Amino acid sequence: MPDQALIVIDLQNDFCPGGALAVAGGDDIVPLVNEIARYFAHVILTQDWHPRHHSSFASSHPGKSPFETIQMPYGEQTLWPDHCIQGSGGAAFHPNFDRAKAELIIRKGFRPGIDSYSAFFENDHTTPTGLGGYLRERGIGDITLVGLATDFCVAYSALDAVAQGFATTVRLDACRGIDLGGSMSAMTRKMRDAGVRLV
Ligand code: VGL
Ligand code: ZN
């Protein structure tokens, strides 16, 4: 039985109501995530962590608006409102999220020219964050994902995790989504087809 880890994706103020890229009900999951974390020996967090003027921000592209897409050297990129600026209150974890137990915080999206939805690889699908190596070296082969947003950072993390051979579960009741142009159903289907266990 491989060791198991809970990975909490981007449970940050900017993804909660009142934040710059608020996910409906994003803060509703906080008590449940706190409860789930009590049952895991290993808890790992990700933190979306962008420099000002990040290339994923619509404000960095004259004439573009949030939620439009552009072509980047690594492929299509959705443009977002400015969010999770390094060191800002919006980038901080939700205040009621009990993260004392977390043994690792993976920051992502800090390279100005590339976004990073997945906890494992940036959006070029080749630049690693180091999480895969960390888990393998620690003997952790089974992961459960919770957090924000279901259809972006949680889904991309889950797809990369199964592709790397981790037994992967997503607790949908402890996630909330953005749902952009049908992305919730599309990404849920992709995860299921890839062998992610959705519970
Ligand atoms: C996320 C859009 C932009 C997420 C992060 O955490 O799902 N989505 N940055
Ligand atoms: Zn982001």
Coordinates of C-alpha atoms and ligand atoms in Angstrom, one line a residue:
M1 CA 0.0 0.0 0.0
P2 CA 1.7 3.2 -1.1
D3 CA 1.7 6.2 1.2
Q4 CA -1.2 8.6 0.6
A5 CA -1.2 12.4 0.4
L6 CA -3.9 15.0 0.3
I7 CA -3.1 17.8 -2.2
V8 CA -5.0 21.0 -1.6
I9 CA -5.1 23.1 -4.7
D10 CA -5.1 26.9 -4.5
L11 CA -7.4 27.5 -1.5
Q12 CA -6.6 31.2 -1.7
N13 CA -8.5 34.4 -1.1
D14 CA -8.6 35.5 -4.7
F15 CA -10.5 32.3 -5.7
C16 CA -13.1 32.9 -2.9
P17 CA -16.1 35.2 -3.0
G18 CA -14.8 38.8 -2.8
G19 CA -11.5 37.8 -4.5
A20 CA -10.2 38.9 -7.9
L21 CA -11.1 35.5 -9.6
A22 CA -13.8 34.4 -7.3
V23 CA -15.1 30.8 -7.8
A24 CA -18.8 30.6 -6.7
G25 CA -18.9 28.9 -3.2
G26 CA -15.1 28.7 -3.1
D27 CA -15.0 29.3 0.6
D28 CA -17.8 26.8 1.3
I29 CA -15.2 23.9 1.0
V30 CA -12.9 25.2 3.7
P31 CA -14.5 23.3 6.7
L32 CA -14.7 20.1 4.7
V33 CA -11.0 20.4 3.5
N34 CA -10.0 21.0 7.1
E35 CA -11.9 17.8 8.1
I36 CA -10.4 15.7 5.3
A37 CA -6.9 16.8 6.1
R38 CA -7.2 15.3 9.6
Y39 CA -7.2 11.8 8.0
F40 CA -4.1 12.2 5.9
A41 CA -0.5 11.5 7.1
H42 CA 0.8 13.9 4.3
V43 CA -0.8 17.2 3.3
I44 CA 0.6 19.2 0.5
L45 CA -0.6 22.6 -0.7
T46 CA -0.3 24.5 -4.0
Q47 CA -0.4 28.3 -4.2
D48 CA -1.0 30.3 -7.4
W49 CA 1.8 32.9 -7.2
H50 CA 2.0 35.3 -10.1
P51 CA 4.4 38.3 -10.5
R52 CA 2.7 41.6 -11.5
H53 CA 2.0 41.8 -15.2
H54 CA 1.9 38.1 -15.6
S55 CA 1.3 36.9 -19.2
S56 CA -1.9 35.1 -18.1
F57 CA -3.5 38.4 -17.1
A58 CA -5.8 40.1 -19.7
S59 CA -4.3 43.4 -18.5
S60 CA -0.9 42.4 -19.9
H61 CA -2.5 42.2 -23.4
P62 CA -3.8 45.5 -24.8
G63 CA -7.4 45.2 -26.1
K64 CA -8.0 41.9 -24.5
S65 CA -10.5 41.1 -21.8
P66 CA -10.6 38.5 -19.0
F67 CA -11.8 35.1 -20.1
E68 CA -10.8 35.6 -23.8
T69 CA -8.2 33.2 -25.1
I70 CA -4.9 34.0 -26.9
Q71 CA -2.2 31.9 -28.6
M72 CA 1.0 31.6 -26.5
P73 CA 4.2 29.9 -27.7
Y74 CA 3.1 26.8 -25.7
G75 CA -0.5 26.8 -27.0
E76 CA -3.9 28.4 -26.2
Q77 CA -4.1 30.4 -23.0
T78 CA -7.2 31.7 -21.2
L79 CA -6.7 35.3 -20.0
W80 CA -7.7 36.0 -16.4
P81 CA -8.3 39.1 -14.2
D82 CA -5.1 40.0 -12.3
H83 CA -5.0 37.5 -9.4
C84 CA -2.8 35.9 -6.8
I85 CA -0.1 38.5 -7.0
Q86 CA 3.0 37.4 -5.1
G87 CA 2.8 38.6 -1.5
S88 CA -0.7 40.1 -1.8
G89 CA -3.7 39.4 0.4
G90 CA -5.4 37.8 -2.5
A91 CA -2.6 35.3 -2.9
A92 CA -2.8 34.3 0.8
F93 CA -4.6 31.2 1.9
H94 CA -8.2 31.5 3.1
P95 CA -7.9 32.5 6.8
N96 CA -10.0 29.6 8.0
F97 CA -8.1 27.1 6.1
D98 CA -6.1 25.1 8.7
R99 CA -2.8 24.5 7.0
A100 CA -0.6 23.9 10.0
K101 CA -0.1 20.3 9.0
A102 CA 1.1 21.1 5.5
E103 CA 4.6 19.6 4.8
L104 CA 5.1 21.2 1.4
I105 CA 3.8 24.3 -0.4
I106 CA 4.3 24.2 -4.1
R107 CA 4.1 27.7 -5.6
K108 CA 3.3 27.9 -9.3
G109 CA 2.7 30.4 -12.1
F110 CA 5.7 32.5 -11.0
R111 CA 7.4 32.5 -14.4
P112 CA 6.3 35.7 -16.2
G113 CA 5.8 34.1 -19.6
I114 CA 4.0 30.9 -18.7
D115 CA 0.9 30.0 -16.7
S116 CA 0.7 26.9 -14.6
Y117 CA -2.6 25.2 -13.8
S118 CA -1.2 21.8 -12.9
A119 CA 0.6 21.1 -9.6
F120 CA 3.0 18.9 -11.7
F121 CA 3.8 20.8 -14.9
E122 CA 3.4 24.3 -16.2
N123 CA 1.1 25.0 -19.1
D124 CA 3.8 23.9 -21.7
H125 CA 3.3 20.4 -20.2
T126 CA 7.0 20.0 -20.0
T127 CA 8.4 22.3 -17.2
P128 CA 8.1 20.4 -14.0
T129 CA 7.2 21.9 -10.6
G130 CA 9.1 19.3 -8.7
L131 CA 6.0 17.7 -7.1
G132 CA 6.2 14.5 -9.0
G133 CA 9.8 13.9 -7.9
Y134 CA 9.0 14.9 -4.3
L135 CA 6.1 12.4 -4.1
R136 CA 8.1 9.6 -5.7
E137 CA 11.1 10.1 -3.5
R138 CA 8.9 10.1 -0.4
G139 CA 7.2 6.9 -1.5
I140 CA 3.8 8.5 -2.0
G141 CA 1.9 6.8 -4.8
D142 CA -1.7 7.6 -4.0
I143 CA -3.0 11.1 -4.0
T144 CA -6.4 12.8 -3.3
L145 CA -7.0 16.3 -4.7
V146 CA -9.4 18.9 -3.3
G147 CA -9.6 22.7 -3.8
L148 CA -10.0 25.4 -6.5
A149 CA -10.9 25.4 -9.3
T150 CA -12.3 22.0 -10.2
D151 CA -12.2 22.6 -14.0
F152 CA -8.7 24.3 -14.1
C153 CA -6.0 23.7 -11.5
V154 CA -7.6 20.6 -9.9
A155 CA -8.4 18.9 -13.2
Y156 CA -5.0 19.6 -14.8
S157 CA -3.3 18.4 -11.7
A158 CA -5.4 15.2 -11.7
L159 CA -4.7 14.5 -15.4
D160 CA -0.9 15.0 -14.9
A161 CA -1.0 12.8 -11.8
V162 CA -2.6 9.8 -13.5
A163 CA -0.3 10.2 -16.5
Q164 CA 2.6 9.9 -14.1
G165 CA 1.2 6.8 -12.6
F166 CA -0.2 8.1 -9.3
A167 CA -3.4 6.5 -8.1
T168 CA -5.5 9.7 -8.2
T169 CA -8.8 10.6 -6.5
V170 CA -10.7 13.9 -6.8
R171 CA -13.1 14.7 -4.0
L172 CA -15.6 16.7 -6.0
D173 CA -17.5 17.7 -2.8
A174 CA -14.4 19.5 -1.6
C175 CA -13.8 21.4 -4.9
R176 CA -15.6 24.2 -6.7
G177 CA -15.3 25.2 -10.4
I178 CA -15.2 28.3 -12.6
D179 CA -17.3 26.7 -15.5
L180 CA -16.1 28.7 -18.5
G181 CA -17.8 27.6 -21.7
G182 CA -18.8 24.2 -20.4
S183 CA -15.4 23.5 -18.9
M184 CA -16.9 21.8 -15.8
S185 CA -18.5 18.9 -17.8
A186 CA -15.7 18.8 -20.3
M187 CA -13.0 18.5 -17.7
T188 CA -15.0 16.1 -15.5
R189 CA -15.4 13.8 -18.5
K190 CA -11.6 14.1 -19.3
M191 CA -10.7 13.2 -15.8
R192 CA -13.0 10.2 -15.7
D193 CA -11.8 9.0 -19.1
A194 CA -8.2 9.3 -18.0
G195 CA -8.8 7.1 -14.9
V196 CA -9.1 9.7 -12.2
R197 CA -11.4 8.4 -9.4
L198 CA -14.1 11.0 -8.9
V199 CA -15.9 10.7 -5.7
Ligands
VGL1 C1 -6.6 28.9 -11.5 C2 -7.1 30.2 -13.3 C3 -5.9 30.9 -13.2 C4 -7.0 27.8 -10.6 C5 -5.4 29.6 -11.4 O1 -6.5 27.7 -9.5 O2 -7.8 27.0 -11.1 N1 -7.4 29.2 -12.5 N2 -5.1 30.6 -12.2
ZN2 ZN -3.5 31.9 -11.9

